[in-house]
Short mmCIF file of C-alpha atoms in Angstrom, two decimals:
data_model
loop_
_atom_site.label_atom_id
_atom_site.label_comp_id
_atom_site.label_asym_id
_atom_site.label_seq_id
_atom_site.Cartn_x
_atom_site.Cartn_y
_atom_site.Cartn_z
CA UNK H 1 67.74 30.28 -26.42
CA UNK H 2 71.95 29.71 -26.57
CA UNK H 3 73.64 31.53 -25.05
CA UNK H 4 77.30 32.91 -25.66
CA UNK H 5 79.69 33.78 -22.80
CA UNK H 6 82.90 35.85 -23.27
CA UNK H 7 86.03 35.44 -21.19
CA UNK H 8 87.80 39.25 -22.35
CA UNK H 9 91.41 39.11 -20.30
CA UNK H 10 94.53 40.63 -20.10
CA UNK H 11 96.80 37.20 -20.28
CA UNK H 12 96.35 34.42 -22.46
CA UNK H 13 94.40 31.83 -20.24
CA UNK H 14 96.89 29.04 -19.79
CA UNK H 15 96.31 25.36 -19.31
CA UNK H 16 95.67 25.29 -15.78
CA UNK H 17 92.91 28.34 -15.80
CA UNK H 18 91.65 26.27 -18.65
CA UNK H 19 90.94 22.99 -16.37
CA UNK H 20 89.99 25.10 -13.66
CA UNK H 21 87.47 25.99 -16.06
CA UNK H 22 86.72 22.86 -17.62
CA UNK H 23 86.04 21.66 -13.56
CA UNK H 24 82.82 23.74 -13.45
CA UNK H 25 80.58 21.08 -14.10
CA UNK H 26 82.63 19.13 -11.53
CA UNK H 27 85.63 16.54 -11.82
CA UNK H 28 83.31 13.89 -13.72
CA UNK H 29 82.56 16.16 -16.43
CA UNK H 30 83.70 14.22 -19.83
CA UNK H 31 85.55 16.53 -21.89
CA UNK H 32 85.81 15.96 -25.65
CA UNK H 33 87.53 18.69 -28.68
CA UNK H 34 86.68 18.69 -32.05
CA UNK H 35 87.70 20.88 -35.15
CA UNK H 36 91.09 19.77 -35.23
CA UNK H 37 91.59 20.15 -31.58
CA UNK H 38 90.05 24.11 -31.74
CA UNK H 39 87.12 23.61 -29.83
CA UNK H 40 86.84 21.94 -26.37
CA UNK H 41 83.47 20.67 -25.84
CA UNK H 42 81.72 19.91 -21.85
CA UNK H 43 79.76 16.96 -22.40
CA UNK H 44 77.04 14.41 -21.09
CA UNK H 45 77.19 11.58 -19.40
CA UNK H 46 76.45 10.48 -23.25
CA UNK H 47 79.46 12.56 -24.72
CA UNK H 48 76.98 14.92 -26.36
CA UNK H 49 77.91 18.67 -25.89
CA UNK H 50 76.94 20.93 -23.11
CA UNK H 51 79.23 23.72 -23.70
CA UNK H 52 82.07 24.45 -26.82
CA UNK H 53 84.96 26.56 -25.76
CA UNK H 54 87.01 27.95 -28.74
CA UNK H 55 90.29 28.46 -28.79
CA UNK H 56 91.26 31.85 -27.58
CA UNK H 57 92.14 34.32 -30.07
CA UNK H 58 94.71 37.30 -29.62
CA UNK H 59 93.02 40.42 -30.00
CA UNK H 60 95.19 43.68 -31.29
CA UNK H 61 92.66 46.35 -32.54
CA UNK H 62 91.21 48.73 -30.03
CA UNK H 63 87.04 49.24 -30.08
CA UNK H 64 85.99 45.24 -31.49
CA UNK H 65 84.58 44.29 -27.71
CA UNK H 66 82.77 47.38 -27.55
CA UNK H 67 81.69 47.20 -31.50
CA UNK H 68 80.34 43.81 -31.21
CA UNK H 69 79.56 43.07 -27.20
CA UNK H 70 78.88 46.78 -25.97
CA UNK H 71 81.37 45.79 -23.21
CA UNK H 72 84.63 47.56 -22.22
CA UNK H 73 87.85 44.91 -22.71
CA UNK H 74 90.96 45.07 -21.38
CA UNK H 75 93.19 47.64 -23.00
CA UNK H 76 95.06 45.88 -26.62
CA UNK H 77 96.25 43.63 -26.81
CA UNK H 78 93.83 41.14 -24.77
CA UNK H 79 92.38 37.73 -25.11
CA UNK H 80 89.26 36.88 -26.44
CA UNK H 81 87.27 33.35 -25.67
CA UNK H 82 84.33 32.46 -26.64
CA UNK H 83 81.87 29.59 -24.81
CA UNK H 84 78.59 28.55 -26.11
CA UNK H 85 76.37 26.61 -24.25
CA UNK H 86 73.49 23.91 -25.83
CA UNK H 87 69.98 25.20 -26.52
CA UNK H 88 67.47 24.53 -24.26
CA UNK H 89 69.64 23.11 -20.87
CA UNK H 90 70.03 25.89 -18.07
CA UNK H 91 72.40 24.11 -16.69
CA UNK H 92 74.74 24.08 -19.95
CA UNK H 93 74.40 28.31 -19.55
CA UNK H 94 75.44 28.33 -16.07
CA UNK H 95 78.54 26.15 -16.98
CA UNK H 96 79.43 28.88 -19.48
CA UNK H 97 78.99 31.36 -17.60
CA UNK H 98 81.36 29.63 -14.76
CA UNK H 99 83.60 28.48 -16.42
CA UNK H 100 83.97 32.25 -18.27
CA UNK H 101 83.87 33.62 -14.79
CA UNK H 102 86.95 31.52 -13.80
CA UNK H 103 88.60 32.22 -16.81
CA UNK H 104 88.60 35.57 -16.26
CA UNK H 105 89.33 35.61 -12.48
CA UNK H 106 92.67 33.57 -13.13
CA UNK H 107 93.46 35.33 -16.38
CA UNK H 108 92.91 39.16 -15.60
CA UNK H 109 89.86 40.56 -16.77
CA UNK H 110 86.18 40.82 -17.42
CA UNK H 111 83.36 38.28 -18.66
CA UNK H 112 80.51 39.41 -20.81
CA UNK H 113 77.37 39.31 -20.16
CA UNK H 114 78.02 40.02 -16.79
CA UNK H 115 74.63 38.50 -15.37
CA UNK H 116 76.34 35.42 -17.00
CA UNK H 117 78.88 35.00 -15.24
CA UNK H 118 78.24 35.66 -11.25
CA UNK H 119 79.25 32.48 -10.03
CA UNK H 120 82.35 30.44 -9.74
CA UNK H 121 80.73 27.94 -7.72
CA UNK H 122 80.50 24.03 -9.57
CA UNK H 123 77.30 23.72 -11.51
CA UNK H 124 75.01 20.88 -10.66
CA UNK H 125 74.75 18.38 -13.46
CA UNK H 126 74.30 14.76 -12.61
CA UNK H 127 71.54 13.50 -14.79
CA UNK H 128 71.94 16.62 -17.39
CA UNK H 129 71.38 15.28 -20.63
CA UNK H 130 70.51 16.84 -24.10
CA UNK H 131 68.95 15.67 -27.17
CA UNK H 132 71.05 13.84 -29.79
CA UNK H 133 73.22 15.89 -31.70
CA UNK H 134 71.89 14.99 -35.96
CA UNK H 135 75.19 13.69 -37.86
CA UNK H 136 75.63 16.19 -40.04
CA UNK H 137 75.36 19.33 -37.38
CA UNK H 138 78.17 21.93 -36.61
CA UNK H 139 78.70 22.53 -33.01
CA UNK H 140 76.91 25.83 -33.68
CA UNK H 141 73.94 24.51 -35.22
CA UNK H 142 70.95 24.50 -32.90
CA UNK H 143 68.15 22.91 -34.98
CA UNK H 144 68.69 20.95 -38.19
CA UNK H 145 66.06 19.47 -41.16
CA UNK H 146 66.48 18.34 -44.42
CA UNK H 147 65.86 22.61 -45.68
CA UNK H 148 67.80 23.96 -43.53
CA UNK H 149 70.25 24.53 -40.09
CA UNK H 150 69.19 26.71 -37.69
CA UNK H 151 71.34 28.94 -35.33
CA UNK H 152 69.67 30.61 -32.01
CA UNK H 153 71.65 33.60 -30.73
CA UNK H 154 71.61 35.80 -28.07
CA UNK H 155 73.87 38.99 -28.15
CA UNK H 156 73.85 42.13 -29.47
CA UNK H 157 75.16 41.89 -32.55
CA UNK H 158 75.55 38.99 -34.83
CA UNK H 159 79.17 38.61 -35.92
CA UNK H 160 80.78 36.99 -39.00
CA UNK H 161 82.83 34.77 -35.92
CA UNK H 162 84.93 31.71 -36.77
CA UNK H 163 81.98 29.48 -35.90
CA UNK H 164 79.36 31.12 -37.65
CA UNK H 165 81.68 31.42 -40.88
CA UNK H 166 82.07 27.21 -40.26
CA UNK H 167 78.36 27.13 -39.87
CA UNK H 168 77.53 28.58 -43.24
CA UNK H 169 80.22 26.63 -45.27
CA UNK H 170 79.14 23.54 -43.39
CA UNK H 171 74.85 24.58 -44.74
CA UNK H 172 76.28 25.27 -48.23
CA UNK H 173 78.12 21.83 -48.55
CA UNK H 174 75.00 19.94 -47.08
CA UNK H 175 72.58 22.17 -49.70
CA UNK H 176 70.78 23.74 -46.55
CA UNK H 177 70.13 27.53 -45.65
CA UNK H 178 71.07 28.65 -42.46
CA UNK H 179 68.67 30.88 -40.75
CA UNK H 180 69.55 32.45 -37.78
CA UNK H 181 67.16 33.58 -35.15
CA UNK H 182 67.85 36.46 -32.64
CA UNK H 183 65.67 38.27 -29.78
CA UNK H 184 64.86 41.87 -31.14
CA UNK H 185 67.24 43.81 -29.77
CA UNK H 186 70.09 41.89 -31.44
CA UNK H 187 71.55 43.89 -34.73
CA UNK H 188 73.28 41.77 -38.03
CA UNK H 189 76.95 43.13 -38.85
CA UNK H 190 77.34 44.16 -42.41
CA UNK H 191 79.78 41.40 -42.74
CA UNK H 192 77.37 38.72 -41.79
CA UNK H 193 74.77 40.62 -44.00
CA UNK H 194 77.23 40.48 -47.51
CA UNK H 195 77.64 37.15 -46.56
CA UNK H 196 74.22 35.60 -46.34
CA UNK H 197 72.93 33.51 -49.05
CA UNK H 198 69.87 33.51 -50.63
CA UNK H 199 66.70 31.65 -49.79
CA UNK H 200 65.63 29.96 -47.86
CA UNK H 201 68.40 31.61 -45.81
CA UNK H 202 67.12 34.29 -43.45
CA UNK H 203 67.56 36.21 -40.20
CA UNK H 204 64.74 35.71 -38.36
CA UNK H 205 63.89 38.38 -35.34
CA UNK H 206 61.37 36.65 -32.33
CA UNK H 207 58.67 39.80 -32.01
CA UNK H 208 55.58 39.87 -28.62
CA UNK H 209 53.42 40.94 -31.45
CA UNK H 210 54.10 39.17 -34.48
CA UNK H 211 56.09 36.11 -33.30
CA UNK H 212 59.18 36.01 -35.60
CA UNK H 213 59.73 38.43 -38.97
CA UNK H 214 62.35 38.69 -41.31
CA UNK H 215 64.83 41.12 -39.64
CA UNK H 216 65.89 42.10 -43.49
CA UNK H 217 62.22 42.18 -45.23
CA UNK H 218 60.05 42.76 -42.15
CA UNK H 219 57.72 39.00 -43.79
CA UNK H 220 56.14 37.39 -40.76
CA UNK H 221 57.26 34.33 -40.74
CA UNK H 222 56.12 30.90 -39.57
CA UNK H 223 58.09 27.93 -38.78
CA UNK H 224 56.12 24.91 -41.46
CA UNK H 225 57.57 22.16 -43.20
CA UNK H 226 61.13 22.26 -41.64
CA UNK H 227 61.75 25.83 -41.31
CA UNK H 228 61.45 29.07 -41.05
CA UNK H 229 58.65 30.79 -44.18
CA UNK H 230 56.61 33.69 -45.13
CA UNK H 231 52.88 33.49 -43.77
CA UNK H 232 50.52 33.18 -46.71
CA UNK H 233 47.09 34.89 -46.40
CA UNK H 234 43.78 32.53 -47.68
CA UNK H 235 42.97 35.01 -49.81
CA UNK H 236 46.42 35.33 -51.65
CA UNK H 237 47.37 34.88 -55.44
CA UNK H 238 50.27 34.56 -57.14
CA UNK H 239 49.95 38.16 -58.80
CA UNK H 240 48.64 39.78 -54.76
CA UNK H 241 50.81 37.72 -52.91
CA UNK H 242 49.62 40.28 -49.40
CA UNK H 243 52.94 38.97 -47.54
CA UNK H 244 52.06 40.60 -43.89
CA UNK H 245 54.86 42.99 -42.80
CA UNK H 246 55.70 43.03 -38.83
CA UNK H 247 54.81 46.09 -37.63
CA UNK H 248 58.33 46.53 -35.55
CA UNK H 249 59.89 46.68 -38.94
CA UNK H 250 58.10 49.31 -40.09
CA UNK H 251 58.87 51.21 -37.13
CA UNK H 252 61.13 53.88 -39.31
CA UNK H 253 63.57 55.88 -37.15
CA UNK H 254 65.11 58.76 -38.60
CA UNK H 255 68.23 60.01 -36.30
CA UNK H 256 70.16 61.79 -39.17
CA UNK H 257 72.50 59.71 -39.61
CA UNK H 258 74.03 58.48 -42.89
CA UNK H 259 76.54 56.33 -44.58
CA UNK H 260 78.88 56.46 -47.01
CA UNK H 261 79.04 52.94 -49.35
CA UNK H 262 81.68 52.13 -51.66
CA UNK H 263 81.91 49.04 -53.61
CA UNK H 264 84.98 48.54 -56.10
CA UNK H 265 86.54 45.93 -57.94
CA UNK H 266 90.17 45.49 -58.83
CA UNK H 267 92.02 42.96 -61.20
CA UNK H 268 95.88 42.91 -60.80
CA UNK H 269 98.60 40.38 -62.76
CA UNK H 270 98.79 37.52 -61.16
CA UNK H 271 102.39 38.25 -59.46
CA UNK H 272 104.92 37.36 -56.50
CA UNK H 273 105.40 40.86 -55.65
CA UNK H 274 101.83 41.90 -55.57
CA UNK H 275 100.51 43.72 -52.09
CA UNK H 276 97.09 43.28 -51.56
CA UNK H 277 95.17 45.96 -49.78
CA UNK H 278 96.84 48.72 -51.35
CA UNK H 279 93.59 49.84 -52.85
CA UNK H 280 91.58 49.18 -50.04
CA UNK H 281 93.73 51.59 -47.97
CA UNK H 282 94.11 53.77 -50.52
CA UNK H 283 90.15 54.79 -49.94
CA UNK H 284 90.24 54.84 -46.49
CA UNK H 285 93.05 57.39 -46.17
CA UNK H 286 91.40 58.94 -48.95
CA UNK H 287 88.00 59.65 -47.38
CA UNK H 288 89.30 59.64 -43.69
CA UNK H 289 93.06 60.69 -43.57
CA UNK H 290 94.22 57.15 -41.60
CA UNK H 291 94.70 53.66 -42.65
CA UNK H 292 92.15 50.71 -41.72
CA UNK H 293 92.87 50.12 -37.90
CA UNK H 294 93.00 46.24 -38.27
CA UNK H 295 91.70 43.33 -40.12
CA UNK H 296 91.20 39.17 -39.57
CA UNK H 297 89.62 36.30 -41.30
CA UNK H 298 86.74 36.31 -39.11
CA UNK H 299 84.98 38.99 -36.50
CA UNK H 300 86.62 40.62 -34.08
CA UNK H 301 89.02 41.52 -36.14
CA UNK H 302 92.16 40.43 -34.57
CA UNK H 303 95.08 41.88 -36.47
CA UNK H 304 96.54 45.66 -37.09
CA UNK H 305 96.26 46.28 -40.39
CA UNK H 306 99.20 44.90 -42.57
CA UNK H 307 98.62 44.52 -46.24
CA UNK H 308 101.72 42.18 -45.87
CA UNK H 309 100.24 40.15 -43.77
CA UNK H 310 96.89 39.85 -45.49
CA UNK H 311 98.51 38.81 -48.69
CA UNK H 312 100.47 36.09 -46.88
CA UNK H 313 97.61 34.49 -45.94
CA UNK H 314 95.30 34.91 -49.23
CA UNK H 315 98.63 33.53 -51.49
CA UNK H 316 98.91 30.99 -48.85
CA UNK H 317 94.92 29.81 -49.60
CA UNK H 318 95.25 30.43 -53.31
CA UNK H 319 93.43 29.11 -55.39
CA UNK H 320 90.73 29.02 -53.23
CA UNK H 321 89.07 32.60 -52.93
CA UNK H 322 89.82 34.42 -49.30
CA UNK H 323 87.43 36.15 -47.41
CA UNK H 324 88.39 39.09 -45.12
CA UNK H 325 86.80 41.51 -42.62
CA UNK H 326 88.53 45.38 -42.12
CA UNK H 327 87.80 47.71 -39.50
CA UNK H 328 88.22 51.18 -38.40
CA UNK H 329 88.97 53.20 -35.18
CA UNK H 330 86.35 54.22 -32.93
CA UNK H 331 86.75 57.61 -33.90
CA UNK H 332 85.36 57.01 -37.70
CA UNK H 333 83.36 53.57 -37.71
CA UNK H 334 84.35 51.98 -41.09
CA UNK H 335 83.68 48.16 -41.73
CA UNK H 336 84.64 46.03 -44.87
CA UNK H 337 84.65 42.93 -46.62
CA UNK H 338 87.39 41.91 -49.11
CA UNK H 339 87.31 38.96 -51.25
CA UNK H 340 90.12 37.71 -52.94
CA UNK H 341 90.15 35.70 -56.40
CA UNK H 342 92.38 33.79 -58.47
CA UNK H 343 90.64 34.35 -62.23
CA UNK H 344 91.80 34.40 -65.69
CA UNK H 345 92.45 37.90 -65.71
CA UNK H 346 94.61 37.88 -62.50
CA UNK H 347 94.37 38.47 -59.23
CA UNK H 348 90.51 40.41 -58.33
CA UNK H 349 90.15 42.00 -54.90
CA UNK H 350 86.02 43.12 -55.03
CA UNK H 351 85.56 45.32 -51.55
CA UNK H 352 82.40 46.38 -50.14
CA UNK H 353 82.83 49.71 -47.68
CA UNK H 354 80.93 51.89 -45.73
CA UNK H 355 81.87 54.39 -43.38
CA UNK H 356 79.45 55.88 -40.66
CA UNK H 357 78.34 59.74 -40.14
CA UNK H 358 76.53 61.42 -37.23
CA UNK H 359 74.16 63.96 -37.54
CA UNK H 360 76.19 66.85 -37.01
CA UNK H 361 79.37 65.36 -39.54
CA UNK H 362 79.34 66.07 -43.23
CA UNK H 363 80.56 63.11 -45.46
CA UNK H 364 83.51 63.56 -47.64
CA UNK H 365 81.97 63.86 -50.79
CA UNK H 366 84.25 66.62 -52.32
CA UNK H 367 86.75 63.50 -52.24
CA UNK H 368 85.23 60.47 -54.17
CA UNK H 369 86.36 62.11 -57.24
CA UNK H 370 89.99 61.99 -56.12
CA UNK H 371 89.55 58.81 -54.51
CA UNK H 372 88.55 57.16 -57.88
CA UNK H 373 91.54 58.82 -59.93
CA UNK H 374 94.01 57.13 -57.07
CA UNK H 375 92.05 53.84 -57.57
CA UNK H 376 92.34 54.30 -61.73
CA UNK H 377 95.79 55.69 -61.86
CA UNK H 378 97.55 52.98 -59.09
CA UNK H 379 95.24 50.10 -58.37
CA UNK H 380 94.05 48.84 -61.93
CA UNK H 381 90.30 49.73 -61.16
CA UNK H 382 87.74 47.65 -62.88
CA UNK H 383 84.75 49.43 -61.13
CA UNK H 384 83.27 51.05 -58.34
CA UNK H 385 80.22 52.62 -57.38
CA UNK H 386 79.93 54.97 -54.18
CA UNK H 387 76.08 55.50 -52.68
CA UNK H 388 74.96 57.69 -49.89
CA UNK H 389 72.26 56.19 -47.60
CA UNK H 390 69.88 57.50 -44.28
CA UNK H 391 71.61 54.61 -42.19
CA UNK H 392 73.16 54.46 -38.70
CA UNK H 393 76.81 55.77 -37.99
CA UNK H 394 77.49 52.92 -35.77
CA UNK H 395 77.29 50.54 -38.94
CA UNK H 396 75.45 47.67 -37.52
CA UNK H 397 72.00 46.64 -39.39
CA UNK H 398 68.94 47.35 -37.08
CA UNK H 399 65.77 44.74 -37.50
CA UNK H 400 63.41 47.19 -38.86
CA UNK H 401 63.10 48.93 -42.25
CA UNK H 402 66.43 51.48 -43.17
CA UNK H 403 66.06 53.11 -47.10
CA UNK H 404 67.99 51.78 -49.86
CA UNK H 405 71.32 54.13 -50.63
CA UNK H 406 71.20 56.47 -53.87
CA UNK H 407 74.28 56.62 -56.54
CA UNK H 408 76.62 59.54 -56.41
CA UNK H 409 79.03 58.07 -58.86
CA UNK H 410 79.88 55.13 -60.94
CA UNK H 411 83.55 54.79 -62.15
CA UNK H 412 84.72 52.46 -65.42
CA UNK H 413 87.95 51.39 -65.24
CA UNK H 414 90.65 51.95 -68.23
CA UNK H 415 90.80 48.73 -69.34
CA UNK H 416 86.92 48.34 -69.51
CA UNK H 417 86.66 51.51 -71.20
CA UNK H 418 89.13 50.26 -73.92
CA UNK H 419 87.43 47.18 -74.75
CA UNK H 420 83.93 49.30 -75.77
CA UNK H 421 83.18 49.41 -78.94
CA UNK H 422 83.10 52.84 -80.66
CA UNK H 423 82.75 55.62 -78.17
CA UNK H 424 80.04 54.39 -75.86
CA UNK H 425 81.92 54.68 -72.82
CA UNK H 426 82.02 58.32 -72.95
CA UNK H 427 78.93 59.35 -75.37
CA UNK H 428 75.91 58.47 -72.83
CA UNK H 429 72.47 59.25 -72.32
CA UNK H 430 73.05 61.24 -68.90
CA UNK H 431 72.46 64.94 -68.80
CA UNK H 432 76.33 64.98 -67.19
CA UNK H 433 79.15 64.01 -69.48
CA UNK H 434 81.41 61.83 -67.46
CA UNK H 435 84.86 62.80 -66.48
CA UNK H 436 88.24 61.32 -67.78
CA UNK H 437 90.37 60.19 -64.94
CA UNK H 438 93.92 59.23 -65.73
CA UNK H 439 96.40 59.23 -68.61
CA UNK H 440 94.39 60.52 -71.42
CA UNK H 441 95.87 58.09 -73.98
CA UNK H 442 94.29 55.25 -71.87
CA UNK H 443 90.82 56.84 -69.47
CA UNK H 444 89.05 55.99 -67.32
CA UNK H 445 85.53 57.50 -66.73
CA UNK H 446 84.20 59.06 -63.50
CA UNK H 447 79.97 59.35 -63.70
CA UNK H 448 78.26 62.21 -61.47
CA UNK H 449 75.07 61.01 -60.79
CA UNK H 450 72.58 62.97 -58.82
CA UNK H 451 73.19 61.33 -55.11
CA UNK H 452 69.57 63.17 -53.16
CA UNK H 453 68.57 60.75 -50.07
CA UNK H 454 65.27 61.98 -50.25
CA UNK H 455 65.01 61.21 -54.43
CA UNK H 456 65.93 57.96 -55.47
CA UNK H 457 65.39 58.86 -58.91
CA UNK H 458 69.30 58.34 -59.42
CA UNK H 459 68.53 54.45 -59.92
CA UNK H 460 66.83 55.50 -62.89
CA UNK H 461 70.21 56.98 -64.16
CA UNK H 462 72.11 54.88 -63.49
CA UNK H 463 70.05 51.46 -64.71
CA UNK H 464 70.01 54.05 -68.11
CA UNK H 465 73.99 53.88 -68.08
CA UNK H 466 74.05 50.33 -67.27
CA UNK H 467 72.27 49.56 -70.34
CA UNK H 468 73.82 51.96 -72.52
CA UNK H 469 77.64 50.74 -71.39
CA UNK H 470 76.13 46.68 -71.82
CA UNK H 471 74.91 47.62 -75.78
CA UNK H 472 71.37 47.15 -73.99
#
């Protein structure tokens, strides 16, 4: 399986810790970069890749090592770079792992995993070779067919990264899925998660029992005809398909624990003084009483939260939609995606939240209410919808089955309530009128919805006002 080693150090590793590096597989070792100069690759005797070092990346938001490694960095800011060694050559892991060892020797810090990275000694390579790398394969890609590009990984949680993001733009341009296989410890971050496309994209969990399972479905899986695909009994039909579920994913696990998901749109003029983020932060002071701790175009999120910033760079990529991950303190674990759109009506920000809540800790809920009157009355609200779910504080998406969330509320936005015909908006079918939020000349309307964990009867409700607001 690949393996990725992390140099985590105090000082940004400068050129000469970088060829002192780069000397691990000894002084004949050819060296070759790629993506515009941001990766430098170890290579063969061939010039075929060993081991891809990205460029290191400036990290400024406490809690992202421990978040995504489990490991304990050096205190902000610190640097943060990655190595990832070729599937299926030991040698090409002990390289990493040296070469992150040296890194952070010379550089000040740690390397993770630590039973990586024990040696600084050269690596024996002469006569190392690995398989021909296909034409159209991303230095991440481990395995690639005419369906679909496969990505082995080995840590504990699998992180929208910068090579990862490259590796799905680079499936989606070739028409492939990318389906990425993990042992079964190994959790998904929700930002990989809202990103992943549909089939035959999966993440596939390796299991002693079942061999490999969807880590989102719990489908034993199979690898036939070029990939990775449900097992289909002999005695299946089309209406019975009998899809065999792993038994680790239905190994349910019930610690207490909950979330709290919001997902909103917004649609602002189309502007040079427009701040994006505003409504984004907006909720999270709203529902926490602090501002997102820091945010970045990939994970770890690199950057202390500046809507400023953020806007600079999606006005700098505009047209082309921008894709952002948030995060919160340690204290309150809070993760986000924001996408930002160039449309006809404007600018659209369309955020998906969740925040994370131990047993013993209440969720806000007293405060969505308020929450969607800020977003009506200052951010130009389209929608939102806010769901309450049995789901782990920490955030992270375990391989096994978690419960789907239930609706507490649904918000319409003023403009969308305008446009209704007659007064549909606010004359529904729910037992709860809905509640006007805003100038009353021009509403908005706030939906109560039941919002039980244990009764997911609340999908009925609100599929009921779905219709009735559509003129279903």
């Amino acid at each position: 399986m690949t393996k990725d080693v992390i140099a985590l150090t105090q000082r940004m590793p400068d050129a000469w810790a970088v060829i002192v590096g780069l000397l691990s597989g000894g002084p004949d070792k050819l060296v070759n970069a790629t993506g515009e100069g941001a990766v430098v690759q170890l290579c063969d005797e061939q010039g075929r890749p060993l081991v891809s070092v990205e460029a290191p990346l400036l990290v400024q938001v406490a809690g992202e090592a421990e978040r995504l490694l489990g490991a304990t960095a050096p205190p902000v800011p610190f640097w943060w770079t990655e190595a990832r060694a070729t599937t299926g050559v030991p040698e090409a892991e002990r390289l990493a792992g040296t070469f992150a060892a040296r890194l952070a020797l010379l550089s000040g810090g740690t390397a993770w995993p630590p039973e990586a990275t024990r040696s600084l000694g050269v690596v024996e390579t002469d006569g190392v070779s690995v398989a021909p790398t296909p034409a159209a394969a991303q230095p991440a890609v481990d395995v690639l067919t005419d369906k679909v590009a496969v990505v082995i990984m080995d840590r504990p949680v699998v992180a929208m990264t910068a090579w990862l993001s490259d590796a799905f733009r680079a499936a989606a341009a070739a028409e492939r899925g990318l389906q990425i296989v993990t042992p079964p410890g190994t959790r998904l971050s929700p930002a990989v998660l809202g990103a992943m496309p549909g089939w035959p994209s999966r993440w596939i969990v390796q299991d002693e029992r079942d061999g490999y399972y969807d880590g989102l479905s719990g489908a034993v899986l199979r690898w036939q005809e070029g990939m990775f695909a449900t097992v289909v009994p002999a005695d299946a039909t089309e209406e019975d398909p009998r899809t065999p579920v792993a038994a680790s994913y239905r190994q349910v696990v019930n610690t207490g624990e909950r979330q709290l998901a919001v997902t909103f749109r917004t649609v602002h003029p189309a502007d040079d003084r427009l701040v994006l983020g505003g409504a984004l932060e907006t909720v999270w002071r709203e529902l926490t009483g602090e501002p997102p701790a820091g945010w970045g175009t990939a994970e770890p999120a690199n950057l202390p939260w500046s809507p400023g910033r953020l806007t600079d760079v999606a006005f700098a990529r505009a047209p082309e939609p921008t894709w952002f991950v948030v995060v919160g303190g340690p204290e309150r674990p809070g993760l986000a995606t924001v996408r930002v759109s160039r449309t006809k009506a404007g600018v659209e920000e369309t955020v998906t939240l969740a925040f994370g809540y131990g047993a013993d800790e209440d969720p806000p809920l007293d405060r969505i209410r308020g929450t969607a009157e800020a977003l009506v009355t200052r951010h130009r609200l389209q929608s939102m919808l806010v769901q309450l779910r049995k789901a782990e504080r920490g955030l992270t998406v375990p391989p096994r089955f978690e419960g789907p969330g239930v609706p507490l509320a649904f918000v319409l936005g003023a403009e969308e309530v305008r446009a209704m015909p007659d007064d549909r908006a606010r004359r529904t079918p729910l037992s709860q009128p809905p509640v006007a939020l805003g100038p009353k000349a021009r509403p908005a309307y706030y939906y109560p919805l039941p919002g039980d964990p244990s009764d997911l009867s609340g999908w009925a409700d609100f599929e009921r006002l779905m219709r009735h607001l559509k003129g279903a």
